[in-house]
mmCIF file of N, CA and C in Angstrom:
data_model
loop_
_atom_site.group_PDB
_atom_site.id
_atom_site.type_symbol
_atom_site.label_atom_id
_atom_site.label_comp_id
_atom_site.label_asym_id
_atom_site.label_seq_id
_atom_site.Cartn_x
_atom_site.Cartn_y
_atom_site.Cartn_z
ATOM 1 N N MET U 17 -11.401 20.171 11.079
ATOM 2 C CA MET U 17 -10.112 19.514 11.217
ATOM 3 C C MET U 17 -9.338 19.688 9.913
ATOM 4 N N ARG U 18 -8.109 20.176 10.036
ATOM 5 C CA ARG U 18 -7.261 20.337 8.861
ATOM 6 C C ARG U 18 -6.822 18.974 8.339
ATOM 7 N N LYS U 19 -6.447 18.943 7.061
ATOM 8 C CA LYS U 19 -6.091 17.669 6.452
ATOM 9 C C LYS U 19 -4.868 17.031 7.109
ATOM 10 N N ASN U 20 -3.876 17.829 7.455
ATOM 11 C CA ASN U 20 -2.651 17.270 8.024
ATOM 12 C C ASN U 20 -2.554 17.511 9.523
ATOM 13 N N SER U 21 -3.679 17.515 10.205
ATOM 14 C CA SER U 21 -3.660 17.721 11.644
ATOM 15 C C SER U 21 -3.059 16.498 12.331
ATOM 16 N N ILE U 22 -2.711 16.673 13.583
ATOM 17 C CA ILE U 22 -2.124 15.578 14.353
ATOM 18 C C ILE U 22 -3.128 14.437 14.481
ATOM 19 N N LYS U 23 -4.389 14.783 14.701
ATOM 20 C CA LYS U 23 -5.420 13.751 14.834
ATOM 21 C C LYS U 23 -5.556 12.943 13.550
ATOM 22 N N ASN U 24 -5.578 13.617 12.409
ATOM 23 C CA ASN U 24 -5.704 12.928 11.122
ATOM 24 C C ASN U 24 -4.482 12.056 10.857
ATOM 25 N N THR U 25 -3.299 12.545 11.194
ATOM 26 C CA THR U 25 -2.077 11.759 11.010
ATOM 27 C C THR U 25 -2.117 10.499 11.872
ATOM 28 N N ARG U 26 -2.592 10.632 13.104
ATOM 29 C CA ARG U 26 -2.699 9.482 14.001
ATOM 30 C C ARG U 26 -3.719 8.472 13.470
ATOM 31 N N ILE U 27 -4.839 8.959 12.966
ATOM 32 C CA ILE U 27 -5.861 8.067 12.398
ATOM 33 C C ILE U 27 -5.310 7.338 11.182
ATOM 34 N N ASN U 28 -4.587 8.061 10.305
ATOM 35 C CA ASN U 28 -3.981 7.428 9.126
ATOM 36 C C ASN U 28 -3.043 6.297 9.542
ATOM 37 N N GLY U 29 -2.210 6.535 10.541
ATOM 38 C CA GLY U 29 -1.279 5.508 11.003
ATOM 39 C C GLY U 29 -1.982 4.298 11.586
ATOM 40 N N GLU U 30 -3.023 4.538 12.367
ATOM 41 C CA GLU U 30 -3.760 3.432 12.984
ATOM 42 C C GLU U 30 -4.494 2.598 11.929
ATOM 43 N N VAL U 31 -5.114 3.267 10.967
ATOM 44 C CA VAL U 31 -5.826 2.549 9.905
ATOM 45 C C VAL U 31 -4.833 1.762 9.053
ATOM 46 N N GLN U 32 -3.667 2.349 8.767
ATOM 47 C CA GLN U 32 -2.647 1.643 7.982
ATOM 48 C C GLN U 32 -2.189 0.385 8.707
ATOM 49 N N LYS U 33 -1.942 0.490 9.999
ATOM 50 C CA LYS U 33 -1.495 -0.659 10.780
ATOM 51 C C LYS U 33 -2.556 -1.764 10.788
ATOM 52 N N GLU U 34 -3.798 -1.391 10.979
ATOM 53 C CA GLU U 34 -4.872 -2.388 11.027
ATOM 54 C C GLU U 34 -5.133 -3.011 9.652
ATOM 55 N N LEU U 35 -5.079 -2.188 8.594
ATOM 56 C CA LEU U 35 -5.255 -2.738 7.236
ATOM 57 C C LEU U 35 -4.157 -3.744 6.923
ATOM 58 N N SER U 36 -2.920 -3.418 7.284
ATOM 59 C CA SER U 36 -1.810 -4.351 7.056
ATOM 60 C C SER U 36 -2.057 -5.663 7.790
ATOM 61 N N ASN U 37 -2.500 -5.564 9.016
ATOM 62 C CA ASN U 37 -2.766 -6.748 9.815
ATOM 63 C C ASN U 37 -3.892 -7.583 9.209
ATOM 64 N N ILE U 38 -4.964 -6.931 8.783
ATOM 65 C CA ILE U 38 -6.103 -7.652 8.193
ATOM 66 C C ILE U 38 -5.693 -8.339 6.898
ATOM 67 N N ILE U 39 -4.975 -7.626 6.036
ATOM 68 C CA ILE U 39 -4.574 -8.206 4.741
ATOM 69 C C ILE U 39 -3.609 -9.365 4.949
ATOM 70 N N ARG U 40 -2.671 -9.214 5.871
ATOM 71 C CA ARG U 40 -1.646 -10.238 6.079
ATOM 72 C C ARG U 40 -2.187 -11.468 6.799
ATOM 73 N N ASN U 41 -3.034 -11.271 7.811
ATOM 74 C CA ASN U 41 -3.406 -12.393 8.689
ATOM 75 C C ASN U 41 -4.809 -12.935 8.526
ATOM 76 N N GLU U 42 -5.743 -12.149 8.024
ATOM 77 C CA GLU U 42 -7.130 -12.583 8.071
ATOM 78 C C GLU U 42 -7.740 -12.930 6.724
ATOM 79 N N ILE U 43 -7.213 -12.385 5.649
ATOM 80 C CA ILE U 43 -7.792 -12.680 4.333
ATOM 81 C C ILE U 43 -7.141 -13.946 3.781
ATOM 82 N N LYS U 44 -7.965 -14.869 3.365
ATOM 83 C CA LYS U 44 -7.469 -16.161 2.871
ATOM 84 C C LYS U 44 -7.620 -16.304 1.358
ATOM 85 N N ASP U 45 -7.805 -15.193 0.652
ATOM 86 C CA ASP U 45 -7.988 -15.226 -0.799
ATOM 87 C C ASP U 45 -6.661 -15.602 -1.472
ATOM 88 N N PRO U 46 -6.634 -16.664 -2.288
ATOM 89 C CA PRO U 46 -5.374 -17.072 -2.927
ATOM 90 C C PRO U 46 -4.880 -16.077 -3.980
ATOM 91 N N ARG U 47 -5.740 -15.166 -4.423
ATOM 92 C CA ARG U 47 -5.304 -14.180 -5.417
ATOM 93 C C ARG U 47 -4.378 -13.135 -4.797
ATOM 94 N N ILE U 48 -4.479 -12.924 -3.504
ATOM 95 C CA ILE U 48 -3.679 -11.892 -2.850
ATOM 96 C C ILE U 48 -2.278 -12.429 -2.595
ATOM 97 N N HIS U 49 -1.299 -11.781 -3.197
ATOM 98 C CA HIS U 49 0.099 -12.193 -3.130
ATOM 99 C C HIS U 49 0.617 -12.084 -1.691
ATOM 100 N N ALA U 50 1.526 -12.978 -1.337
ATOM 101 C CA ALA U 50 2.064 -12.987 0.025
ATOM 102 C C ALA U 50 2.882 -11.733 0.331
ATOM 103 N N MET U 51 3.513 -11.160 -0.667
ATOM 104 C CA MET U 51 4.348 -9.972 -0.466
ATOM 105 C C MET U 51 3.560 -8.708 -0.805
ATOM 106 N N THR U 52 2.472 -8.508 -0.106
ATOM 107 C CA THR U 52 1.626 -7.330 -0.280
ATOM 108 C C THR U 52 1.767 -6.460 0.953
ATOM 109 N N SER U 53 1.986 -5.168 0.738
ATOM 110 C CA SER U 53 2.113 -4.275 1.886
ATOM 111 C C SER U 53 1.312 -2.999 1.654
ATOM 112 N N VAL U 54 0.866 -2.422 2.747
ATOM 113 C CA VAL U 54 0.152 -1.153 2.711
ATOM 114 C C VAL U 54 1.202 -0.064 2.902
ATOM 115 N N VAL U 55 1.448 0.711 1.840
ATOM 116 C CA VAL U 55 2.503 1.718 1.862
ATOM 117 C C VAL U 55 2.050 2.974 2.586
ATOM 118 N N ALA U 56 0.848 3.444 2.290
ATOM 119 C CA ALA U 56 0.332 4.662 2.907
ATOM 120 C C ALA U 56 -1.188 4.613 2.918
ATOM 121 N N VAL U 57 -1.763 5.396 3.798
ATOM 122 C CA VAL U 57 -3.217 5.489 3.915
ATOM 123 C C VAL U 57 -3.573 6.957 4.061
ATOM 124 N N GLU U 58 -4.605 7.379 3.336
ATOM 125 C CA GLU U 58 -5.118 8.735 3.465
ATOM 126 C C GLU U 58 -6.608 8.653 3.811
ATOM 127 N N VAL U 59 -6.943 9.037 5.026
ATOM 128 C CA VAL U 59 -8.339 9.089 5.457
ATOM 129 C C VAL U 59 -8.774 10.550 5.389
ATOM 130 N N THR U 60 -9.920 10.798 4.775
ATOM 131 C CA THR U 60 -10.406 12.170 4.682
ATOM 132 C C THR U 60 -10.743 12.687 6.079
ATOM 133 N N PRO U 61 -10.676 13.996 6.287
ATOM 134 C CA PRO U 61 -10.938 14.551 7.617
ATOM 135 C C PRO U 61 -12.330 14.233 8.172
ATOM 136 N N ASP U 62 -13.314 14.013 7.298
ATOM 137 C CA ASP U 62 -14.649 13.671 7.791
ATOM 138 C C ASP U 62 -14.821 12.162 8.034
ATOM 139 N N LEU U 63 -13.756 11.388 7.831
ATOM 140 C CA LEU U 63 -13.725 9.940 8.075
ATOM 141 C C LEU U 63 -14.680 9.158 7.178
ATOM 142 N N LYS U 64 -15.038 9.692 6.032
ATOM 143 C CA LYS U 64 -15.961 9.003 5.128
ATOM 144 C C LYS U 64 -15.237 8.103 4.122
ATOM 145 N N TYR U 65 -14.058 8.523 3.686
ATOM 146 C CA TYR U 65 -13.347 7.799 2.630
ATOM 147 C C TYR U 65 -11.903 7.544 3.044
ATOM 148 N N CYS U 66 -11.375 6.450 2.537
ATOM 149 C CA CYS U 66 -10.000 6.073 2.827
ATOM 150 C C CYS U 66 -9.362 5.553 1.545
ATOM 151 N N LYS U 67 -8.232 6.114 1.203
ATOM 152 C CA LYS U 67 -7.485 5.655 0.041
ATOM 153 C C LYS U 67 -6.234 4.952 0.562
ATOM 154 N N ALA U 68 -6.105 3.666 0.260
ATOM 155 C CA ALA U 68 -4.969 2.874 0.731
ATOM 156 C C ALA U 68 -4.070 2.545 -0.455
ATOM 157 N N TYR U 69 -2.801 2.888 -0.326
ATOM 158 C CA TYR U 69 -1.822 2.626 -1.376
ATOM 159 C C TYR U 69 -1.161 1.285 -1.088
ATOM 160 N N ILE U 70 -1.284 0.364 -2.050
ATOM 161 C CA ILE U 70 -0.841 -1.012 -1.882
ATOM 162 C C ILE U 70 0.344 -1.285 -2.797
ATOM 163 N N SER U 71 1.371 -1.922 -2.252
ATOM 164 C CA SER U 71 2.532 -2.324 -3.032
ATOM 165 C C SER U 71 2.598 -3.845 -3.062
ATOM 166 N N VAL U 72 2.816 -4.394 -4.249
ATOM 167 C CA VAL U 72 2.885 -5.842 -4.420
ATOM 168 C C VAL U 72 4.220 -6.173 -5.066
ATOM 169 N N LEU U 73 5.005 -7.019 -4.401
ATOM 170 C CA LEU U 73 6.284 -7.441 -4.944
ATOM 171 C C LEU U 73 6.027 -8.653 -5.830
ATOM 172 N N GLY U 74 6.064 -8.429 -7.139
ATOM 173 C CA GLY U 74 5.789 -9.508 -8.080
ATOM 174 C C GLY U 74 5.569 -8.937 -9.471
ATOM 175 N N ASP U 75 5.209 -9.812 -10.390
ATOM 176 C CA ASP U 75 4.995 -9.372 -11.764
ATOM 177 C C ASP U 75 3.637 -8.685 -11.903
ATOM 178 N N GLU U 76 3.345 -8.225 -13.113
ATOM 179 C CA GLU U 76 2.103 -7.490 -13.354
ATOM 180 C C GLU U 76 0.864 -8.337 -13.093
ATOM 181 N N GLN U 77 0.925 -9.621 -13.410
ATOM 182 C CA GLN U 77 -0.228 -10.497 -13.179
ATOM 183 C C GLN U 77 -0.500 -10.643 -11.687
ATOM 184 N N ALA U 78 0.557 -10.785 -10.893
ATOM 185 C CA ALA U 78 0.384 -10.883 -9.442
ATOM 186 C C ALA U 78 -0.215 -9.595 -8.886
ATOM 187 N N GLN U 79 0.209 -8.453 -9.413
ATOM 188 C CA GLN U 79 -0.336 -7.174 -8.971
ATOM 189 C C GLN U 79 -1.814 -7.063 -9.318
ATOM 190 N N LYS U 80 -2.161 -7.461 -10.540
ATOM 191 C CA LYS U 80 -3.557 -7.383 -10.982
ATOM 192 C C LYS U 80 -4.431 -8.326 -10.141
ATOM 193 N N ASP U 81 -3.958 -9.551 -9.928
ATOM 194 C CA ASP U 81 -4.722 -10.515 -9.133
ATOM 195 C C ASP U 81 -4.910 -10.031 -7.700
ATOM 196 N N THR U 82 -3.865 -9.457 -7.133
ATOM 197 C CA THR U 82 -3.948 -8.949 -5.765
ATOM 198 C C THR U 82 -4.959 -7.826 -5.671
ATOM 199 N N MET U 83 -4.931 -6.899 -6.620
ATOM 200 C CA MET U 83 -5.881 -5.787 -6.584
ATOM 201 C C MET U 83 -7.315 -6.294 -6.753
ATOM 202 N N ASP U 84 -7.516 -7.285 -7.628
ATOM 203 C CA ASP U 84 -8.849 -7.869 -7.795
ATOM 204 C C ASP U 84 -9.320 -8.541 -6.504
ATOM 205 N N GLY U 85 -8.412 -9.278 -5.850
ATOM 206 C CA GLY U 85 -8.754 -9.941 -4.602
ATOM 207 C C GLY U 85 -9.091 -8.949 -3.501
ATOM 208 N N LEU U 86 -8.329 -7.857 -3.424
ATOM 209 C CA LEU U 86 -8.598 -6.850 -2.402
ATOM 210 C C LEU U 86 -9.919 -6.143 -2.661
ATOM 211 N N LYS U 87 -10.202 -5.845 -3.931
ATOM 212 C CA LYS U 87 -11.456 -5.161 -4.247
ATOM 213 C C LYS U 87 -12.663 -6.035 -3.924
ATOM 214 N N SER U 88 -12.528 -7.336 -4.133
ATOM 215 C CA SER U 88 -13.654 -8.217 -3.811
ATOM 216 C C SER U 88 -13.809 -8.410 -2.303
ATOM 217 N N ALA U 89 -12.738 -8.158 -1.543
ATOM 218 C CA ALA U 89 -12.790 -8.346 -0.094
ATOM 219 C C ALA U 89 -13.077 -7.052 0.662
ATOM 220 N N ILE U 90 -13.386 -5.965 -0.037
ATOM 221 C CA ILE U 90 -13.610 -4.670 0.620
ATOM 222 C C ILE U 90 -14.677 -4.738 1.712
ATOM 223 N N PRO U 91 -15.838 -5.381 1.494
ATOM 224 C CA PRO U 91 -16.829 -5.424 2.587
ATOM 225 C C PRO U 91 -16.300 -6.115 3.846
ATOM 226 N N TYR U 92 -15.593 -7.223 3.670
ATOM 227 C CA TYR U 92 -15.025 -7.935 4.822
ATOM 228 C C TYR U 92 -13.974 -7.082 5.520
ATOM 229 N N ILE U 93 -13.080 -6.467 4.743
ATOM 230 C CA ILE U 93 -12.013 -5.645 5.324
ATOM 231 C C ILE U 93 -12.611 -4.470 6.092
ATOM 232 N N ARG U 94 -13.628 -3.855 5.520
ATOM 233 C CA ARG U 94 -14.263 -2.709 6.171
ATOM 234 C C ARG U 94 -14.924 -3.128 7.489
ATOM 235 N N ARG U 95 -15.556 -4.272 7.497
ATOM 236 C CA ARG U 95 -16.196 -4.780 8.711
ATOM 237 C C ARG U 95 -15.143 -5.069 9.789
ATOM 238 N N GLN U 96 -14.037 -5.694 9.402
ATOM 239 C CA GLN U 96 -12.966 -5.984 10.361
ATOM 240 C C GLN U 96 -12.332 -4.691 10.867
ATOM 241 N N LEU U 97 -12.200 -3.719 9.989
ATOM 242 C CA LEU U 97 -11.645 -2.421 10.377
ATOM 243 C C LEU U 97 -12.554 -1.730 11.388
ATOM 244 N N ALA U 98 -13.859 -1.858 11.201
ATOM 245 C CA ALA U 98 -14.816 -1.262 12.138
ATOM 246 C C ALA U 98 -14.694 -1.889 13.520
ATOM 247 N N HIS U 99 -14.387 -3.195 13.579
ATOM 248 C CA HIS U 99 -14.237 -3.867 14.862
ATOM 249 C C HIS U 99 -12.935 -3.479 15.560
ATOM 250 N N SER U 100 -11.873 -3.263 14.783
ATOM 251 C CA SER U 100 -10.566 -3.055 15.400
ATOM 252 C C SER U 100 -10.225 -1.587 15.647
ATOM 253 N N VAL U 101 -10.783 -0.665 14.854
ATOM 254 C CA VAL U 101 -10.496 0.758 15.030
ATOM 255 C C VAL U 101 -11.791 1.447 15.443
ATOM 256 N N ASN U 102 -11.743 2.127 16.565
ATOM 257 C CA ASN U 102 -12.935 2.775 17.093
ATOM 258 C C ASN U 102 -13.055 4.187 16.508
ATOM 259 N N LEU U 103 -13.754 4.306 15.384
ATOM 260 C CA LEU U 103 -13.984 5.586 14.734
ATOM 261 C C LEU U 103 -15.490 5.861 14.677
ATOM 262 N N ARG U 104 -15.819 7.130 14.577
ATOM 263 C CA ARG U 104 -17.228 7.510 14.469
ATOM 264 C C ARG U 104 -17.834 6.879 13.217
ATOM 265 N N ASN U 105 -17.134 6.995 12.108
ATOM 266 C CA ASN U 105 -17.556 6.383 10.839
ATOM 267 C C ASN U 105 -16.455 5.439 10.386
ATOM 268 N N THR U 106 -16.837 4.321 9.805
ATOM 269 C CA THR U 106 -15.844 3.463 9.173
ATOM 270 C C THR U 106 -15.751 3.896 7.717
ATOM 271 N N PRO U 107 -14.572 4.322 7.289
ATOM 272 C CA PRO U 107 -14.466 4.894 5.941
ATOM 273 C C PRO U 107 -14.660 3.862 4.838
ATOM 274 N N GLU U 108 -15.174 4.350 3.696
ATOM 275 C CA GLU U 108 -15.250 3.513 2.502
ATOM 276 C C GLU U 108 -13.841 3.372 1.961
ATOM 277 N N LEU U 109 -13.470 2.150 1.618
ATOM 278 C CA LEU U 109 -12.092 1.870 1.212
ATOM 279 C C LEU U 109 -11.935 1.916 -0.299
ATOM 280 N N LYS U 110 -10.805 2.442 -0.719
ATOM 281 C CA LYS U 110 -10.406 2.401 -2.118
ATOM 282 C C LYS U 110 -8.933 2.025 -2.145
ATOM 283 N N PHE U 111 -8.614 0.959 -2.882
ATOM 284 C CA PHE U 111 -7.233 0.501 -2.972
ATOM 285 C C PHE U 111 -6.603 1.015 -4.254
ATOM 286 N N VAL U 112 -5.384 1.547 -4.127
ATOM 287 C CA VAL U 112 -4.642 2.089 -5.260
ATOM 288 C C VAL U 112 -3.299 1.373 -5.307
ATOM 289 N N LEU U 113 -2.938 0.868 -6.483
ATOM 290 C CA LEU U 113 -1.656 0.185 -6.644
ATOM 291 C C LEU U 113 -0.535 1.213 -6.646
ATOM 292 N N ASP U 114 0.413 1.058 -5.733
ATOM 293 C CA ASP U 114 1.542 1.971 -5.610
ATOM 294 C C ASP U 114 2.792 1.264 -6.118
ATOM 295 N N GLN U 115 3.373 1.798 -7.158
ATOM 296 C CA GLN U 115 4.552 1.170 -7.753
ATOM 297 C C GLN U 115 5.829 1.938 -7.452
ATOM 298 N N SER U 116 5.812 2.781 -6.445
ATOM 299 C CA SER U 116 6.985 3.599 -6.145
ATOM 300 C C SER U 116 8.155 2.754 -5.648
ATOM 301 N N ILE U 117 7.887 1.699 -4.871
ATOM 302 C CA ILE U 117 8.974 0.846 -4.386
ATOM 303 C C ILE U 117 9.615 0.111 -5.557
ATOM 304 N N GLU U 118 8.787 -0.427 -6.440
ATOM 305 C CA GLU U 118 9.294 -1.120 -7.617
ATOM 306 C C GLU U 118 10.098 -0.161 -8.496
ATOM 307 N N TYR U 119 9.609 1.058 -8.644
ATOM 308 C CA TYR U 119 10.310 2.079 -9.432
ATOM 309 C C TYR U 119 11.659 2.409 -8.793
ATOM 310 N N GLY U 120 11.687 2.517 -7.476
ATOM 311 C CA GLY U 120 12.929 2.803 -6.772
ATOM 312 C C GLY U 120 13.955 1.694 -6.940
ATOM 313 N N VAL U 121 13.511 0.439 -6.872
ATOM 314 C CA VAL U 121 14.419 -0.695 -7.073
ATOM 315 C C VAL U 121 14.972 -0.679 -8.492
ATOM 316 N N HIS U 122 14.104 -0.393 -9.460
ATOM 317 C CA HIS U 122 14.531 -0.332 -10.854
ATOM 318 C C HIS U 122 15.576 0.771 -11.055
ATOM 319 N N MET U 123 15.327 1.951 -10.495
ATOM 320 C CA MET U 123 16.273 3.054 -10.630
ATOM 321 C C MET U 123 17.597 2.731 -9.943
ATOM 322 N N SER U 124 17.542 2.055 -8.806
ATOM 323 C CA SER U 124 18.752 1.665 -8.098
ATOM 324 C C SER U 124 19.594 0.706 -8.941
ATOM 325 N N ARG U 125 18.929 -0.236 -9.622
ATOM 326 C CA ARG U 125 19.658 -1.160 -10.508
ATOM 327 C C ARG U 125 20.324 -0.410 -11.656
ATOM 328 N N LEU U 126 19.600 0.539 -12.235
ATOM 329 C CA LEU U 126 20.179 1.323 -13.329
ATOM 330 C C LEU U 126 21.397 2.115 -12.856
ATOM 331 N N ILE U 127 21.315 2.712 -11.693
ATOM 332 C CA ILE U 127 22.443 3.468 -11.149
ATOM 333 C C ILE U 127 23.626 2.547 -10.887
ATOM 334 N N ASP U 128 23.358 1.356 -10.344
ATOM 335 C CA ASP U 128 24.439 0.390 -10.100
ATOM 336 C C ASP U 128 25.119 -0.014 -11.404
ATOM 337 N N GLU U 129 24.345 -0.223 -12.471
ATOM 338 C CA GLU U 129 24.923 -0.587 -13.760
ATOM 339 C C GLU U 129 25.815 0.524 -14.298
ATOM 340 N N VAL U 130 25.343 1.758 -14.181
ATOM 341 C CA VAL U 130 26.122 2.890 -14.679
ATOM 342 C C VAL U 130 27.416 3.043 -13.891
ATOM 343 N N THR U 131 27.344 2.940 -12.571
ATOM 344 C CA THR U 131 28.557 3.088 -11.757
ATOM 345 C C THR U 131 29.524 1.935 -12.007
ATOM 346 N N LYS U 132 28.990 0.739 -12.264
ATOM 347 C CA LYS U 132 29.861 -0.400 -12.573
ATOM 348 C C LYS U 132 30.572 -0.168 -13.899
ATOM 349 N N ASP U 133 29.837 0.334 -14.898
ATOM 350 C CA ASP U 133 30.429 0.633 -16.187
ATOM 351 C C ASP U 133 31.492 1.711 -16.077
ATOM 352 N N LEU U 134 31.249 2.736 -15.253
ATOM 353 C CA LEU U 134 32.233 3.798 -15.063
ATOM 354 C C LEU U 134 33.473 3.254 -14.374
ATOM 355 N N GLY U 135 33.300 2.351 -13.420
ATOM 356 C CA GLY U 135 34.437 1.745 -12.733
ATOM 357 C C GLY U 135 35.292 0.929 -13.683
ATOM 358 N N GLU U 136 34.667 0.216 -14.618
ATOM 359 C CA GLU U 136 35.410 -0.566 -15.594
ATOM 360 C C GLU U 136 36.167 0.328 -16.562
ATOM 361 N N GLU U 137 35.582 1.461 -16.944
ATOM 362 C CA GLU U 137 36.261 2.388 -17.844
ATOM 363 C C GLU U 137 37.502 2.981 -17.183
ATOM 364 N N HIS U 138 37.439 3.298 -15.903
ATOM 365 C CA HIS U 138 38.585 3.876 -15.193
ATOM 366 C C HIS U 138 39.691 2.840 -15.056
ATOM 367 N N GLU U 139 39.367 1.562 -14.916
ATOM 368 C CA GLU U 139 40.370 0.520 -14.805
ATOM 369 C C GLU U 139 41.105 0.327 -16.120
ATOM 370 N N GLU U 140 40.410 0.499 -17.250
ATOM 371 C CA GLU U 140 41.018 0.336 -18.562
ATOM 372 C C GLU U 140 41.992 1.459 -18.881
ATOM 373 N N ASP U 141 41.760 2.667 -18.346
ATOM 374 C CA ASP U 141 42.619 3.823 -18.642
ATOM 375 C C ASP U 141 43.930 3.710 -17.984
#
C-alpha cells in the first residue's frame, strides 16, 4: 500500500475523527485544555504507528500540560481507539504539538498591523 493511497487517506481521516472524539468527550484529565484539537493524523501504511498533530489554544504552560496529560493517557486512548475503529492493528500513538494555527494567527495580526499603519500613512499625505 502506497503512503498516500485512498485507503490510507480514509484510515487517517477515521482515526483523526475518533481521536478528536475521545480527547474531547472521554478523557477527564484536568491537565488537558478544553481548546485542544487534532489537526492531522498520519498512520503508517502497515498500521503500526500513528503520529497525531495536536493544537492547543492557550499559553505555553497550557500546551505543555496538555501534552503531558495526553502522553499519560496513551494506553486508554489506544484502547478506546481499538474499540471504535476496526483495524487489523491498533497503531501505537505519538502526539506532536502543532503550532501552525498559532503561527498563522500571529502572522495575520502582524499583517493587520502593517496594513493599518499603511492606511494611516496614506491618510496623512
